[in-house]
XYZ file of C-alpha atoms in Angstrom:
248
model
C -20.536 12.725 22.951
C -17.793 11.087 20.883
C -14.208 10.152 21.615
C -11.404 9.126 19.254
C -11.227 9.321 15.483
C -14.909 9.495 14.590
C -16.462 10.762 11.373
C -20.119 10.996 10.440
C -22.433 13.254 8.489
C -25.679 11.559 9.412
C -28.686 13.304 10.907
C -29.278 10.082 12.837
C -26.423 10.686 15.287
C -27.985 11.307 18.701
C -27.308 10.138 22.241
C -24.254 8.066 21.343
C -20.777 7.367 22.663
C -18.035 6.192 20.272
C -14.567 5.345 21.534
C -11.931 4.255 19.011
C -11.446 4.499 15.279
C -14.970 4.472 13.913
C -16.971 5.679 10.946
C -20.568 4.970 11.798
C -24.116 6.289 11.999
C -26.662 5.646 14.700
C -28.582 6.781 17.716
C -28.715 5.830 21.386
C -25.730 3.592 20.821
C -22.427 2.867 22.541
C -19.467 1.478 20.553
C -16.054 0.951 22.124
C -13.141 -0.413 20.097
C -11.604 -0.141 16.662
C -13.973 -0.789 13.761
C -12.896 0.878 10.542
C -15.957 0.347 8.385
C -18.500 2.548 6.636
C -22.000 2.225 8.049
C -24.763 3.558 5.819
C -27.812 3.139 8.046
C -28.439 3.877 11.710
C -28.097 1.531 14.631
C -30.440 2.007 17.579
C -30.142 1.317 21.284
C -27.225 -1.099 20.814
C -24.013 -1.664 22.758
C -20.808 -2.929 21.121
C -17.508 -3.415 22.958
C -14.324 -4.928 21.535
C -12.136 -4.628 18.481
C -14.415 -4.921 15.427
C -17.407 -5.744 17.593
C -20.511 -4.820 15.637
C -18.446 -3.810 12.635
C -21.239 -4.863 10.252
C -24.038 -3.341 12.301
C -25.347 -1.013 9.643
C -28.796 -2.328 8.813
C -31.092 -0.750 11.377
C -30.054 -3.287 13.978
C -31.900 -2.690 17.239
C -31.287 -3.522 20.873
C -28.114 -5.592 20.435
C -25.443 -6.176 23.054
C -22.204 -7.568 21.593
C -19.060 -7.778 23.707
C -15.785 -9.367 22.611
C -13.286 -9.368 19.784
C -15.207 -9.472 16.477
C -18.509 -10.240 18.224
C -21.388 -9.653 15.788
C -18.805 -8.631 13.189
C -19.838 -10.081 9.843
C -17.024 -8.697 7.717
C -14.075 -8.801 10.090
C -10.846 -9.210 8.145
C -12.072 -7.481 4.974
C -11.927 -3.703 5.026
C -14.881 -3.181 2.693
C -18.394 -1.880 2.946
C -20.304 -4.395 5.099
C -23.442 -6.146 3.908
C -26.387 -3.879 4.602
C -28.084 -6.092 7.147
C -27.794 -7.135 10.754
C -30.108 -8.893 13.169
C -31.764 -7.341 16.171
C -32.431 -8.235 19.802
C -29.137 -10.098 20.099
C -26.887 -10.672 23.102
C -23.391 -11.923 22.259
C -20.589 -12.234 24.792
C -17.260 -13.749 23.764
C -14.664 -13.498 21.032
C -16.280 -14.089 17.621
C -19.658 -14.885 19.171
C -22.262 -14.496 16.410
C -19.504 -13.115 14.215
C -21.173 -14.032 10.913
C -24.758 -13.204 11.755
C -26.612 -11.291 9.057
C -30.344 -11.254 9.758
C -30.811 -13.654 12.653
C -32.678 -12.191 15.612
C -33.756 -12.942 19.178
C -30.566 -14.819 20.051
C -28.137 -15.282 22.921
C -24.552 -16.409 22.355
C -22.176 -16.641 25.312
C -18.687 -18.076 24.855
C -15.871 -17.938 22.346
C -17.158 -18.888 18.871
C -20.681 -19.496 20.149
C -23.019 -19.408 17.121
C -19.977 -18.343 15.117
C -21.335 -19.228 11.658
C -24.966 -18.355 12.220
C -26.280 -16.302 9.313
C -30.055 -16.057 9.410
C -30.975 -18.708 11.943
C -33.054 -17.125 14.690
C -34.295 -17.621 18.247
C -31.290 -19.726 19.240
C -29.471 -19.791 22.566
C -25.866 -21.001 22.781
C -23.833 -20.933 25.993
C -20.308 -22.349 26.066
C -17.175 -22.337 23.945
C -18.073 -23.467 20.397
C -21.683 -24.064 21.414
C -23.780 -24.259 18.219
C -20.666 -23.086 16.416
C -21.608 -24.352 12.940
C -25.284 -23.466 13.046
C -26.153 -21.429 9.973
C -29.912 -21.467 9.410
C -31.243 -23.704 12.180
C -33.865 -22.099 14.404
C -35.424 -22.399 17.860
C -32.599 -24.444 19.386
C -30.653 -24.401 22.660
C -27.073 -25.555 23.174
C -25.547 -25.241 26.651
C -22.025 -26.534 27.274
C -18.762 -26.521 25.356
C -19.370 -27.954 21.862
C -23.066 -28.543 22.553
C -24.776 -28.837 19.161
C -21.490 -27.622 17.698
C -21.856 -29.554 14.438
C -25.462 -28.653 13.752
C -25.870 -26.521 10.639
C -29.511 -26.482 9.583
C -31.288 -28.656 12.143
C -33.975 -26.954 14.221
C -35.953 -27.385 17.448
C -33.057 -29.116 19.228
C -32.003 -28.927 22.874
C -28.546 -30.005 24.054
C -27.242 -29.532 27.587
C -23.786 -30.825 28.469
C -20.273 -30.804 27.066
C -20.416 -32.158 23.497
C -24.084 -33.068 23.901
C -25.589 -33.727 20.441
C -22.221 -32.511 19.245
C -22.646 -33.272 15.543
C -26.424 -33.528 15.222
C -27.794 -32.317 11.880
C -31.536 -32.950 11.999
C -34.548 -31.855 14.063
C -36.408 -32.335 17.334
C -33.550 -33.878 19.331
C -32.971 -33.538 23.072
C -29.612 -34.498 24.608
C -28.790 -34.062 28.282
C -25.461 -35.010 29.852
C -21.743 -35.118 29.118
C -21.310 -36.379 25.535
C -24.924 -37.525 25.436
C -25.505 -38.303 21.767
C -21.993 -36.988 21.225
C -21.487 -38.623 17.828
C -25.105 -38.627 16.762
C -25.379 -37.036 13.352
C -28.712 -38.268 12.088
C -30.005 -37.917 8.591
C -31.561 -34.679 7.460
C -34.109 -36.796 5.566
C -35.658 -37.938 8.870
C -36.930 -35.923 11.775
C -34.524 -37.212 14.424
C -36.880 -36.999 17.404
C -34.255 -38.399 19.750
C -34.501 -38.126 23.518
C -31.191 -38.912 25.213
C -30.393 -38.362 28.862
C -27.291 -39.514 30.725
C -23.547 -39.076 30.531
C -22.278 -40.695 27.304
C -25.683 -42.201 26.612
C -26.076 -43.034 22.916
C -22.575 -41.700 22.436
C -21.668 -43.809 19.377
C -24.909 -43.752 17.412
C -24.728 -41.896 14.104
C -28.040 -42.251 12.279
C -30.861 -43.469 14.542
C -34.186 -41.783 15.041
C -37.146 -41.838 17.397
C -35.186 -43.398 20.265
C -35.693 -42.785 23.990
C -32.521 -43.466 25.970
C -32.072 -42.774 29.677
C -29.074 -43.677 31.861
C -25.321 -43.293 32.011
C -23.677 -45.180 29.114
C -27.059 -46.463 27.937
C -26.796 -47.643 24.301
C -23.160 -46.561 24.437
C -21.984 -48.740 21.521
C -25.183 -48.570 19.520
C -23.962 -47.261 16.167
C -27.129 -47.882 14.151
C -30.729 -48.652 15.031
C -33.858 -46.694 15.687
C -37.106 -46.710 17.653
C -35.381 -48.224 20.667
C -35.937 -47.558 24.360
C -33.365 -47.895 27.104
C -33.755 -47.197 30.800
C -30.890 -47.611 33.281
C -27.114 -47.526 33.497
C -25.539 -49.301 30.487
C -28.904 -50.539 29.279
C -28.725 -51.658 25.650
C -24.958 -51.054 25.819
C -24.143 -52.950 22.583
C -27.509 -52.812 20.857
C -27.523 -52.434 17.072
C -31.101 -53.504 16.408
C -34.436 -51.794 15.918
C -37.532 -51.502 18.051
C -35.950 -52.968 21.205
C -36.519 -52.101 24.839
C -33.927 -52.522 27.617
C -34.492 -51.975 31.333
């Protein structure tokens, strides 16, 4: 059944519910909200709720759940024919969550602006306001907490749990656990990162280290540079700026 101003001439339209001002094709799909776009290909087994939610979902997207203003809505703000692509197996909950996704797949974004700028990065999980917000092509990463991995764009295989954990990280294979753990760590895309940071505000000031293992609240707090260090315990290596040191 359909409700609202709906137009379609597609043979693909089966088992669907549309509520709002829509012009779409698809099957086994529910769309609720206003999305005034032309969709040329079918969507399958997807669920979109919210103004412009799923507005670009015209490229055989499958099994998506997108709830919130402009969630999964690539072309929101431009009343034109959307790009003919959209990822599949996506769960997005929150205003503008995964708004710019084109072909990324197997992802979860929960929170306002979570994975906002993701385009074709895939297999990412972001939970929290602005979590992994700037990720574009990074893959296989997890950001849990407001601003967790928010600055990452192309780095992959990262895990950040905690508010602002690994907040501006740009490289790969980093693990940050705790409030602002590695909060200012950016790294250098030319190295692999490989940072392990655990503890509230641990390694908070470091910007370009790599291959460090830091455990403890405020451990290596003022360490701006340095790499291949190890710190274990509260405030261990608090002011360290050297290389290859161990603090217990």
